Amino acid sequence: MNRLTADMMSMTESITEMGELVAEMLEKSVAALVNSDTELANEVIGKYDKVAYLETLIEDETLRILILYQPMASDMRFTATALKMITYLERIGKYSRNIAKAAIYLRDRPTTYRMNEVYEMCDVAVEMVRGVITAFESRNIENLEKYHELDDKLDHYRVNVIEDNLKYMVDDPTSIEAYTYYISVAKYLERVGDNACKIAEKIIYMVSGKRMEIDRTPLGL
């Protein structure tokens, strides 16, 4: 095994670690929201520092590889994908932190909203994040081309969450701010899906050399 291959394998491990970390944060942030668990929410918030650290670490390592080896063809696509991935993963970590903060805010502001579709959104979003990490690690892109279907599902859930909470606002004007937070959470989860789609696009290009647009969300939405 040459030095470049070894360094790329090490970077793959670091990106996999970062991806699993943000997927775990996402799961726990929504669990904290649903269960009004401020301790778990604070745990998620505390993990963001490691996400930021891994982003910097991987970025530095990627730039070192570019300068030291000047990779070509598929190796260049790998390093370019790595740089893009850590940006998207950091954003997902930030969305998870924001959901955890919402959980803390809503802890003492109970409402009648049951959050069933928020939980469903979380399951889909986590599936998408873990799916792209697996694809990056294995170089198997077979399941990525259907990501637009998962993204559409998140869009559908988001619209339902917004409509439901607007109705609750009409029925209970004193809790309008709390219901606004649920809408924000749905938007964060939908954006997780958008970022997972962008990662999927980069991985497809990395492996096949072909460019594909998966995230078809209209601009401005």
JSON list of C-alpha atoms in Angstrom, two decimals:
[
{"chain": "A", "resi": 1, "resn": "MET", "atom": "CA", "xyz": [0.00, 0.00, 0.00]},
{"chain": "A", "resi": 2, "resn": "ASN", "atom": "CA", "xyz": [1.45, 3.38, -0.98]},
{"chain": "A", "resi": 3, "resn": "ARG", "atom": "CA", "xyz": [1.40, 6.45, 1.24]},
{"chain": "A", "resi": 4, "resn": "LEU", "atom": "CA", "xyz": [-1.39, 8.23, -0.66]},
{"chain": "A", "resi": 5, "resn": "THR", "atom": "CA", "xyz": [-3.68, 5.21, -0.37]},
{"chain": "A", "resi": 6, "resn": "ALA", "atom": "CA", "xyz": [-2.97, 4.93, 3.35]},
{"chain": "A", "resi": 7, "resn": "ASP", "atom": "CA", "xyz": [-3.72, 8.63, 3.89]},
{"chain": "A", "resi": 8, "resn": "MET", "atom": "CA", "xyz": [-6.97, 8.37, 1.93]},
{"chain": "A", "resi": 9, "resn": "MET", "atom": "CA", "xyz": [-8.04, 5.38, 4.02]},
{"chain": "A", "resi": 10, "resn": "SER", "atom": "CA", "xyz": [-7.31, 7.35, 7.20]},
{"chain": "A", "resi": 11, "resn": "MET", "atom": "CA", "xyz": [-9.36, 10.27, 5.90]},
{"chain": "A", "resi": 12, "resn": "THR", "atom": "CA", "xyz": [-12.23, 7.92, 5.06]},
{"chain": "A", "resi": 13, "resn": "GLU", "atom": "CA", "xyz": [-12.22, 6.71, 8.66]},
{"chain": "A", "resi": 14, "resn": "SER", "atom": "CA", "xyz": [-12.30, 10.29, 9.97]},
{"chain": "A", "resi": 15, "resn": "ILE", "atom": "CA", "xyz": [-15.19, 11.27, 7.70]},
{"chain": "A", "resi": 16, "resn": "THR", "atom": "CA", "xyz": [-17.06, 8.12, 8.70]},
{"chain": "A", "resi": 17, "resn": "GLU", "atom": "CA", "xyz": [-16.56, 9.07, 12.35]},
{"chain": "A", "resi": 18, "resn": "MET", "atom": "CA", "xyz": [-17.85, 12.57, 11.67]},
{"chain": "A", "resi": 19, "resn": "GLY", "atom": "CA", "xyz": [-20.86, 11.25, 9.78]},
{"chain": "A", "resi": 20, "resn": "GLU", "atom": "CA", "xyz": [-21.84, 8.80, 12.50]},
{"chain": "A", "resi": 21, "resn": "LEU", "atom": "CA", "xyz": [-21.43, 11.55, 15.09]},
{"chain": "A", "resi": 22, "resn": "VAL", "atom": "CA", "xyz": [-23.85, 13.91, 13.36]},
{"chain": "A", "resi": 23, "resn": "ALA", "atom": "CA", "xyz": [-26.34, 11.08, 12.72]},
{"chain": "A", "resi": 24, "resn": "GLU", "atom": "CA", "xyz": [-26.24, 10.25, 16.44]},
{"chain": "A", "resi": 25, "resn": "MET", "atom": "CA", "xyz": [-26.68, 13.92, 17.33]},
{"chain": "A", "resi": 26, "resn": "LEU", "atom": "CA", "xyz": [-29.69, 14.13, 15.04]},
{"chain": "A", "resi": 27, "resn": "GLU", "atom": "CA", "xyz": [-31.35, 11.10, 16.61]},
{"chain": "A", "resi": 28, "resn": "LYS", "atom": "CA", "xyz": [-30.70, 12.31, 20.14]},
{"chain": "A", "resi": 29, "resn": "SER", "atom": "CA", "xyz": [-31.81, 15.88, 19.48]},
{"chain": "A", "resi": 30, "resn": "VAL", "atom": "CA", "xyz": [-35.24, 14.73, 18.28]},
{"chain": "A", "resi": 31, "resn": "ALA", "atom": "CA", "xyz": [-35.47, 12.22, 21.13]},
{"chain": "A", "resi": 32, "resn": "ALA", "atom": "CA", "xyz": [-34.72, 15.08, 23.53]},
{"chain": "A", "resi": 33, "resn": "LEU", "atom": "CA", "xyz": [-37.46, 17.14, 21.91]},
{"chain": "A", "resi": 34, "resn": "VAL", "atom": "CA", "xyz": [-40.07, 14.38, 21.99]},
{"chain": "A", "resi": 35, "resn": "ASN", "atom": "CA", "xyz": [-39.26, 13.34, 25.57]},
{"chain": "A", "resi": 36, "resn": "SER", "atom": "CA", "xyz": [-38.60, 16.84, 26.97]},
{"chain": "A", "resi": 37, "resn": "ASP", "atom": "CA", "xyz": [-35.15, 15.61, 27.99]},
{"chain": "A", "resi": 38, "resn": "THR", "atom": "CA", "xyz": [-32.94, 18.63, 28.65]},
{"chain": "A", "resi": 39, "resn": "GLU", "atom": "CA", "xyz": [-30.01, 16.49, 29.82]},
{"chain": "A", "resi": 40, "resn": "LEU", "atom": "CA", "xyz": [-29.94, 14.70, 26.47]},
{"chain": "A", "resi": 41, "resn": "ALA", "atom": "CA", "xyz": [-30.35, 18.01, 24.65]},
{"chain": "A", "resi": 42, "resn": "ASN", "atom": "CA", "xyz": [-27.33, 19.43, 26.45]},
{"chain": "A", "resi": 43, "resn": "GLU", "atom": "CA", "xyz": [-25.36, 16.32, 25.53]},
{"chain": "A", "resi": 44, "resn": "VAL", "atom": "CA", "xyz": [-26.11, 16.98, 21.86]},
{"chain": "A", "resi": 45, "resn": "ILE", "atom": "CA", "xyz": [-25.10, 20.62, 22.16]},
{"chain": "A", "resi": 46, "resn": "GLY", "atom": "CA", "xyz": [-21.82, 19.60, 23.76]},
{"chain": "A", "resi": 47, "resn": "LYS", "atom": "CA", "xyz": [-20.99, 17.21, 20.91]},
{"chain": "A", "resi": 48, "resn": "TYR", "atom": "CA", "xyz": [-20.99, 20.00, 18.33]},
{"chain": "A", "resi": 49, "resn": "ASP", "atom": "CA", "xyz": [-17.48, 21.04, 19.38]},
{"chain": "A", "resi": 50, "resn": "LYS", "atom": "CA", "xyz": [-16.19, 17.67, 18.22]},
{"chain": "A", "resi": 51, "resn": "VAL", "atom": "CA", "xyz": [-17.98, 18.10, 14.88]},
{"chain": "A", "resi": 52, "resn": "ALA", "atom": "CA", "xyz": [-16.22, 21.44, 14.40]},
{"chain": "A", "resi": 53, "resn": "TYR", "atom": "CA", "xyz": [-12.90, 19.88, 15.43]},
{"chain": "A", "resi": 54, "resn": "LEU", "atom": "CA", "xyz": [-13.27, 17.01, 12.96]},
{"chain": "A", "resi": 55, "resn": "GLU", "atom": "CA", "xyz": [-14.18, 19.42, 10.17]},
{"chain": "A", "resi": 56, "resn": "THR", "atom": "CA", "xyz": [-10.96, 21.37, 10.74]},
{"chain": "A", "resi": 57, "resn": "LEU", "atom": "CA", "xyz": [-8.87, 18.22, 11.12]},
{"chain": "A", "resi": 58, "resn": "ILE", "atom": "CA", "xyz": [-10.15, 16.64, 7.91]},
{"chain": "A", "resi": 59, "resn": "GLU", "atom": "CA", "xyz": [-9.87, 19.89, 5.98]},
{"chain": "A", "resi": 60, "resn": "ASP", "atom": "CA", "xyz": [-6.22, 20.25, 7.01]},
{"chain": "A", "resi": 61, "resn": "GLU", "atom": "CA", "xyz": [-5.51, 16.63, 6.06]},
{"chain": "A", "resi": 62, "resn": "THR", "atom": "CA", "xyz": [-7.23, 17.04, 2.68]},
{"chain": "A", "resi": 63, "resn": "LEU", "atom": "CA", "xyz": [-5.20, 20.14, 1.86]},
{"chain": "A", "resi": 64, "resn": "ARG", "atom": "CA", "xyz": [-2.03, 18.33, 2.92]},
{"chain": "A", "resi": 65, "resn": "ILE", "atom": "CA", "xyz": [-2.82, 15.51, 0.49]},
{"chain": "A", "resi": 66, "resn": "LEU", "atom": "CA", "xyz": [-3.48, 17.97, -2.33]},
{"chain": "A", "resi": 67, "resn": "ILE", "atom": "CA", "xyz": [-0.20, 19.77, -1.76]},
{"chain": "A", "resi": 68, "resn": "LEU", "atom": "CA", "xyz": [1.94, 16.72, -1.06]},
{"chain": "A", "resi": 69, "resn": "TYR", "atom": "CA", "xyz": [0.67, 14.27, -3.68]},
{"chain": "A", "resi": 70, "resn": "GLN", "atom": "CA", "xyz": [-1.10, 16.44, -6.28]},
{"chain": "A", "resi": 71, "resn": "PRO", "atom": "CA", "xyz": [-3.58, 13.61, -6.93]},
{"chain": "A", "resi": 72, "resn": "MET", "atom": "CA", "xyz": [-5.12, 13.02, -10.34]},
{"chain": "A", "resi": 73, "resn": "ALA", "atom": "CA", "xyz": [-8.40, 11.57, -11.70]},
{"chain": "A", "resi": 74, "resn": "SER", "atom": "CA", "xyz": [-10.31, 9.46, -9.14]},
{"chain": "A", "resi": 75, "resn": "ASP", "atom": "CA", "xyz": [-7.98, 10.45, -6.28]},
{"chain": "A", "resi": 76, "resn": "MET", "atom": "CA", "xyz": [-8.65, 14.10, -7.02]},
{"chain": "A", "resi": 77, "resn": "ARG", "atom": "CA", "xyz": [-12.40, 13.43, -7.05]},
{"chain": "A", "resi": 78, "resn": "PHE", "atom": "CA", "xyz": [-12.02, 11.75, -3.66]},
{"chain": "A", "resi": 79, "resn": "THR", "atom": "CA", "xyz": [-10.28, 14.74, -2.08]},
{"chain": "A", "resi": 80, "resn": "ALA", "atom": "CA", "xyz": [-12.75, 17.20, -3.62]},
{"chain": "A", "resi": 81, "resn": "THR", "atom": "CA", "xyz": [-15.65, 15.11, -2.30]},
{"chain": "A", "resi": 82, "resn": "ALA", "atom": "CA", "xyz": [-14.10, 14.98, 1.15]},
{"chain": "A", "resi": 83, "resn": "LEU", "atom": "CA", "xyz": [-13.87, 18.77, 1.30]},
{"chain": "A", "resi": 84, "resn": "LYS", "atom": "CA", "xyz": [-17.51, 19.15, 0.29]},
{"chain": "A", "resi": 85, "resn": "MET", "atom": "CA", "xyz": [-18.74, 16.40, 2.61]},
{"chain": "A", "resi": 86, "resn": "ILE", "atom": "CA", "xyz": [-17.31, 17.90, 5.78]},
{"chain": "A", "resi": 87, "resn": "THR", "atom": "CA", "xyz": [-19.05, 21.20, 5.01]},
{"chain": "A", "resi": 88, "resn": "TYR", "atom": "CA", "xyz": [-22.42, 19.46, 4.61]},
{"chain": "A", "resi": 89, "resn": "LEU", "atom": "CA", "xyz": [-21.86, 17.27, 7.68]},
{"chain": "A", "resi": 90, "resn": "GLU", "atom": "CA", "xyz": [-20.98, 20.30, 9.79]},
{"chain": "A", "resi": 91, "resn": "ARG", "atom": "CA", "xyz": [-24.25, 21.92, 8.75]},
{"chain": "A", "resi": 92, "resn": "ILE", "atom": "CA", "xyz": [-26.16, 18.78, 9.78]},
{"chain": "A", "resi": 93, "resn": "GLY", "atom": "CA", "xyz": [-24.41, 18.90, 13.14]},
{"chain": "A", "resi": 94, "resn": "LYS", "atom": "CA", "xyz": [-25.47, 22.53, 13.49]},
{"chain": "A", "resi": 95, "resn": "TYR", "atom": "CA", "xyz": [-29.09, 21.70, 12.65]},
{"chain": "A", "resi": 96, "resn": "SER", "atom": "CA", "xyz": [-28.99, 18.97, 15.31]},
{"chain": "A", "resi": 97, "resn": "ARG", "atom": "CA", "xyz": [-27.66, 21.45, 17.84]},
{"chain": "A", "resi": 98, "resn": "ASN", "atom": "CA", "xyz": [-30.44, 23.87, 16.95]},
{"chain": "A", "resi": 99, "resn": "ILE", "atom": "CA", "xyz": [-33.07, 21.15, 17.47]},
{"chain": "A", "resi": 100, "resn": "ALA", "atom": "CA", "xyz": [-31.52, 20.38, 20.87]},
{"chain": "A", "resi": 101, "resn": "LYS", "atom": "CA", "xyz": [-31.78, 24.07, 21.79]},
{"chain": "A", "resi": 102, "resn": "ALA", "atom": "CA", "xyz": [-35.43, 24.00, 20.72]},
{"chain": "A", "resi": 103, "resn": "ALA", "atom": "CA", "xyz": [-35.97, 20.99, 23.00]},
{"chain": "A", "resi": 104, "resn": "ILE", "atom": "CA", "xyz": [-34.64, 22.99, 25.95]},
{"chain": "A", "resi": 105, "resn": "TYR", "atom": "CA", "xyz": [-36.81, 25.99, 25.10]},
{"chain": "A", "resi": 106, "resn": "LEU", "atom": "CA", "xyz": [-39.95, 23.87, 24.72]},
{"chain": "A", "resi": 107, "resn": "ARG", "atom": "CA", "xyz": [-39.35, 21.86, 27.91]},
{"chain": "A", "resi": 108, "resn": "ASP", "atom": "CA", "xyz": [-41.30, 24.34, 30.03]},
{"chain": "A", "resi": 109, "resn": "ARG", "atom": "CA", "xyz": [-43.74, 25.36, 27.30]},
{"chain": "A", "resi": 110, "resn": "PRO", "atom": "CA", "xyz": [-46.01, 22.31, 26.86]},
{"chain": "A", "resi": 111, "resn": "THR", "atom": "CA", "xyz": [-48.39, 22.20, 23.91]},
{"chain": "A", "resi": 112, "resn": "THR", "atom": "CA", "xyz": [-50.90, 19.72, 22.52]},
{"chain": "A", "resi": 113, "resn": "TYR", "atom": "CA", "xyz": [-48.81, 19.01, 19.41]},
{"chain": "A", "resi": 114, "resn": "ARG", "atom": "CA", "xyz": [-47.81, 15.32, 19.40]},
{"chain": "A", "resi": 115, "resn": "MET", "atom": "CA", "xyz": [-44.81, 15.51, 16.99]},
{"chain": "A", "resi": 116, "resn": "ASN", "atom": "CA", "xyz": [-45.52, 12.19, 15.25]},
{"chain": "A", "resi": 117, "resn": "GLU", "atom": "CA", "xyz": [-44.43, 13.50, 11.85]},
{"chain": "A", "resi": 118, "resn": "VAL", "atom": "CA", "xyz": [-41.38, 15.20, 13.33]},
{"chain": "A", "resi": 119, "resn": "TYR", "atom": "CA", "xyz": [-40.29, 11.78, 14.56]},
{"chain": "A", "resi": 120, "resn": "GLU", "atom": "CA", "xyz": [-40.96, 10.29, 11.13]},
{"chain": "A", "resi": 121, "resn": "MET", "atom": "CA", "xyz": [-38.88, 13.04, 9.55]},
{"chain": "A", "resi": 122, "resn": "CYS", "atom": "CA", "xyz": [-36.02, 12.24, 11.88]},
{"chain": "A", "resi": 123, "resn": "ASP", "atom": "CA", "xyz": [-36.06, 8.57, 10.87]},
{"chain": "A", "resi": 124, "resn": "VAL", "atom": "CA", "xyz": [-35.87, 9.48, 7.17]},
{"chain": "A", "resi": 125, "resn": "ALA", "atom": "CA", "xyz": [-33.16, 12.11, 7.71]},
{"chain": "A", "resi": 126, "resn": "VAL", "atom": "CA", "xyz": [-31.00, 9.77, 9.79]},
{"chain": "A", "resi": 127, "resn": "GLU", "atom": "CA", "xyz": [-31.42, 7.05, 7.17]},
{"chain": "A", "resi": 128, "resn": "MET", "atom": "CA", "xyz": [-30.18, 9.46, 4.51]},
{"chain": "A", "resi": 129, "resn": "VAL", "atom": "CA", "xyz": [-27.17, 10.58, 6.53]},
{"chain": "A", "resi": 130, "resn": "ARG", "atom": "CA", "xyz": [-26.09, 7.07, 7.43]},
{"chain": "A", "resi": 131, "resn": "GLY", "atom": "CA", "xyz": [-26.72, 5.95, 3.84]},
{"chain": "A", "resi": 132, "resn": "VAL", "atom": "CA", "xyz": [-24.32, 8.47, 2.32]},
{"chain": "A", "resi": 133, "resn": "ILE", "atom": "CA", "xyz": [-21.65, 7.65, 4.89]},
{"chain": "A", "resi": 134, "resn": "THR", "atom": "CA", "xyz": [-21.95, 3.95, 4.05]},
{"chain": "A", "resi": 135, "resn": "ALA", "atom": "CA", "xyz": [-21.79, 4.75, 0.33]},
{"chain": "A", "resi": 136, "resn": "PHE", "atom": "CA", "xyz": [-18.68, 6.89, 0.82]},
{"chain": "A", "resi": 137, "resn": "GLU", "atom": "CA", "xyz": [-16.96, 4.22, 2.85]},
{"chain": "A", "resi": 138, "resn": "SER", "atom": "CA", "xyz": [-17.87, 1.32, 0.52]},
{"chain": "A", "resi": 139, "resn": "ARG", "atom": "CA", "xyz": [-17.83, 3.25, -2.80]},
{"chain": "A", "resi": 140, "resn": "ASN", "atom": "CA", "xyz": [-21.20, 1.58, -3.53]},
{"chain": "A", "resi": 141, "resn": "ILE", "atom": "CA", "xyz": [-23.60, 4.15, -5.00]},
{"chain": "A", "resi": 142, "resn": "GLU", "atom": "CA", "xyz": [-26.42, 1.74, -5.88]},
{"chain": "A", "resi": 143, "resn": "ASN", "atom": "CA", "xyz": [-28.88, 3.18, -3.36]},
{"chain": "A", "resi": 144, "resn": "LEU", "atom": "CA", "xyz": [-28.08, 6.87, -3.81]},
{"chain": "A", "resi": 145, "resn": "GLU", "atom": "CA", "xyz": [-29.96, 7.52, -7.02]},
{"chain": "A", "resi": 146, "resn": "LYS", "atom": "CA", "xyz": [-33.29, 7.03, -5.20]},
{"chain": "A", "resi": 147, "resn": "TYR", "atom": "CA", "xyz": [-32.51, 9.73, -2.65]},
{"chain": "A", "resi": 148, "resn": "HIS", "atom": "CA", "xyz": [-34.86, 12.14, -4.40]},
{"chain": "A", "resi": 149, "resn": "GLU", "atom": "CA", "xyz": [-37.72, 9.92, -3.19]},
{"chain": "A", "resi": 150, "resn": "LEU", "atom": "CA", "xyz": [-36.57, 10.26, 0.43]},
{"chain": "A", "resi": 151, "resn": "ASP", "atom": "CA", "xyz": [-36.09, 13.99, -0.05]},
{"chain": "A", "resi": 152, "resn": "ASP", "atom": "CA", "xyz": [-39.63, 14.29, -1.44]},
{"chain": "A", "resi": 153, "resn": "LYS", "atom": "CA", "xyz": [-40.91, 12.41, 1.62]},
{"chain": "A", "resi": 154, "resn": "LEU", "atom": "CA", "xyz": [-39.22, 14.93, 3.91]},
{"chain": "A", "resi": 155, "resn": "ASP", "atom": "CA", "xyz": [-40.74, 17.80, 1.93]},
{"chain": "A", "resi": 156, "resn": "HIS", "atom": "CA", "xyz": [-44.17, 16.21, 2.32]},
{"chain": "A", "resi": 157, "resn": "TYR", "atom": "CA", "xyz": [-43.76, 15.80, 6.07]},
{"chain": "A", "resi": 158, "resn": "ARG", "atom": "CA", "xyz": [-42.49, 19.37, 6.43]},
{"chain": "A", "resi": 159, "resn": "VAL", "atom": "CA", "xyz": [-45.58, 20.78, 4.73]},
{"chain": "A", "resi": 160, "resn": "ASN", "atom": "CA", "xyz": [-47.81, 18.71, 7.02]},
{"chain": "A", "resi": 161, "resn": "VAL", "atom": "CA", "xyz": [-45.98, 19.88, 10.14]},
{"chain": "A", "resi": 162, "resn": "ILE", "atom": "CA", "xyz": [-46.34, 23.50, 9.07]},
{"chain": "A", "resi": 163, "resn": "GLU", "atom": "CA", "xyz": [-50.05, 23.13, 8.30]},
{"chain": "A", "resi": 164, "resn": "ASP", "atom": "CA", "xyz": [-50.74, 21.29, 11.57]},
{"chain": "A", "resi": 165, "resn": "ASN", "atom": "CA", "xyz": [-48.96, 23.87, 13.70]},
{"chain": "A", "resi": 166, "resn": "LEU", "atom": "CA", "xyz": [-50.64, 26.78, 11.95]},
{"chain": "A", "resi": 167, "resn": "LYS", "atom": "CA", "xyz": [-53.96, 25.22, 12.98]},
{"chain": "A", "resi": 168, "resn": "TYR", "atom": "CA", "xyz": [-52.75, 24.86, 16.57]},
{"chain": "A", "resi": 169, "resn": "MET", "atom": "CA", "xyz": [-51.75, 28.54, 16.55]},
{"chain": "A", "resi": 170, "resn": "VAL", "atom": "CA", "xyz": [-55.29, 29.52, 15.62]},
{"chain": "A", "resi": 171, "resn": "ASP", "atom": "CA", "xyz": [-56.73, 27.36, 18.41]},
{"chain": "A", "resi": 172, "resn": "ASP", "atom": "CA", "xyz": [-54.18, 28.47, 21.02]},
{"chain": "A", "resi": 173, "resn": "PRO", "atom": "CA", "xyz": [-52.77, 31.95, 20.27]},
{"chain": "A", "resi": 174, "resn": "THR", "atom": "CA", "xyz": [-50.96, 32.05, 23.62]},
{"chain": "A", "resi": 175, "resn": "SER", "atom": "CA", "xyz": [-48.56, 29.33, 22.39]},
{"chain": "A", "resi": 176, "resn": "ILE", "atom": "CA", "xyz": [-47.80, 30.72, 18.95]},
{"chain": "A", "resi": 177, "resn": "GLU", "atom": "CA", "xyz": [-44.06, 31.01, 19.66]},
{"chain": "A", "resi": 178, "resn": "ALA", "atom": "CA", "xyz": [-43.85, 27.39, 20.82]},
{"chain": "A", "resi": 179, "resn": "TYR", "atom": "CA", "xyz": [-45.59, 26.14, 17.68]},
{"chain": "A", "resi": 180, "resn": "THR", "atom": "CA", "xyz": [-43.19, 28.24, 15.61]},
{"chain": "A", "resi": 181, "resn": "TYR", "atom": "CA", "xyz": [-40.34, 26.23, 17.10]},
{"chain": "A", "resi": 182, "resn": "TYR", "atom": "CA", "xyz": [-41.88, 22.97, 15.85]},
{"chain": "A", "resi": 183, "resn": "ILE", "atom": "CA", "xyz": [-42.07, 24.46, 12.37]},
{"chain": "A", "resi": 184, "resn": "SER", "atom": "CA", "xyz": [-38.39, 25.42, 12.63]},
{"chain": "A", "resi": 185, "resn": "VAL", "atom": "CA", "xyz": [-37.48, 21.88, 13.67]},
{"chain": "A", "resi": 186, "resn": "ALA", "atom": "CA", "xyz": [-39.28, 20.49, 10.61]},
{"chain": "A", "resi": 187, "resn": "LYS", "atom": "CA", "xyz": [-37.35, 22.91, 8.42]},
{"chain": "A", "resi": 188, "resn": "TYR", "atom": "CA", "xyz": [-34.05, 21.83, 10.00]},
{"chain": "A", "resi": 189, "resn": "LEU", "atom": "CA", "xyz": [-34.86, 18.17, 9.32]},
{"chain": "A", "resi": 190, "resn": "GLU", "atom": "CA", "xyz": [-35.81, 18.96, 5.73]},
{"chain": "A", "resi": 191, "resn": "ARG", "atom": "CA", "xyz": [-32.49, 20.76, 5.28]},
{"chain": "A", "resi": 192, "resn": "VAL", "atom": "CA", "xyz": [-30.67, 17.71, 6.63]},
{"chain": "A", "resi": 193, "resn": "GLY", "atom": "CA", "xyz": [-32.20, 15.81, 3.73]},
{"chain": "A", "resi": 194, "resn": "ASP", "atom": "CA", "xyz": [-31.10, 18.50, 1.28]},
{"chain": "A", "resi": 195, "resn": "ASN", "atom": "CA", "xyz": [-27.53, 18.28, 2.55]},
{"chain": "A", "resi": 196, "resn": "ALA", "atom": "CA", "xyz": [-27.59, 14.48, 2.41]},
{"chain": "A", "resi": 197, "resn": "CYS", "atom": "CA", "xyz": [-28.70, 14.74, -1.24]},
{"chain": "A", "resi": 198, "resn": "LYS", "atom": "CA", "xyz": [-25.79, 17.07, -1.97]},
{"chain": "A", "resi": 199, "resn": "ILE", "atom": "CA", "xyz": [-23.40, 14.58, -0.38]},
{"chain": "A", "resi": 200, "resn": "ALA", "atom": "CA", "xyz": [-24.96, 11.79, -2.45]},
{"chain": "A", "resi": 201, "resn": "GLU", "atom": "CA", "xyz": [-24.39, 13.81, -5.63]},
{"chain": "A", "resi": 202, "resn": "LYS", "atom": "CA", "xyz": [-20.73, 14.29, -4.76]},
{"chain": "A", "resi": 203, "resn": "ILE", "atom": "CA", "xyz": [-20.23, 10.60, -3.97]},
{"chain": "A", "resi": 204, "resn": "ILE", "atom": "CA", "xyz": [-21.85, 9.54, -7.25]},
{"chain": "A", "resi": 205, "resn": "TYR", "atom": "CA", "xyz": [-19.44, 11.85, -9.06]},
{"chain": "A", "resi": 206, "resn": "MET", "atom": "CA", "xyz": [-16.51, 10.57, -7.00]},
{"chain": "A", "resi": 207, "resn": "VAL", "atom": "CA", "xyz": [-17.21, 6.95, -7.87]},
{"chain": "A", "resi": 208, "resn": "SER", "atom": "CA", "xyz": [-18.55, 7.19, -11.43]},
{"chain": "A", "resi": 209, "resn": "GLY", "atom": "CA", "xyz": [-17.24, 10.49, -12.75]},
{"chain": "A", "resi": 210, "resn": "LYS", "atom": "CA", "xyz": [-20.84, 11.37, -13.67]},
{"chain": "A", "resi": 211, "resn": "ARG", "atom": "CA", "xyz": [-22.71, 14.37, -12.33]},
{"chain": "A", "resi": 212, "resn": "MET", "atom": "CA", "xyz": [-26.30, 13.88, -11.14]},
{"chain": "A", "resi": 213, "resn": "GLU", "atom": "CA", "xyz": [-28.75, 16.32, -9.57]},
{"chain": "A", "resi": 214, "resn": "ILE", "atom": "CA", "xyz": [-30.74, 14.68, -6.78]},
{"chain": "A", "resi": 215, "resn": "ASP", "atom": "CA", "xyz": [-31.96, 17.62, -4.71]},
{"chain": "A", "resi": 216, "resn": "ARG", "atom": "CA", "xyz": [-34.65, 19.21, -6.88]},
{"chain": "A", "resi": 217, "resn": "THR", "atom": "CA", "xyz": [-35.99, 21.64, -4.28]},
{"chain": "A", "resi": 218, "resn": "PRO", "atom": "CA", "xyz": [-37.02, 24.88, -6.05]},
{"chain": "A", "resi": 219, "resn": "LEU", "atom": "CA", "xyz": [-34.90, 27.90, -5.16]},
{"chain": "A", "resi": 220, "resn": "GLY", "atom": "CA", "xyz": [-36.39, 30.06, -2.46]},
{"chain": "A", "resi": 221, "resn": "LEU", "atom": "CA", "xyz": [-38.28, 27.28, -0.64]}
]
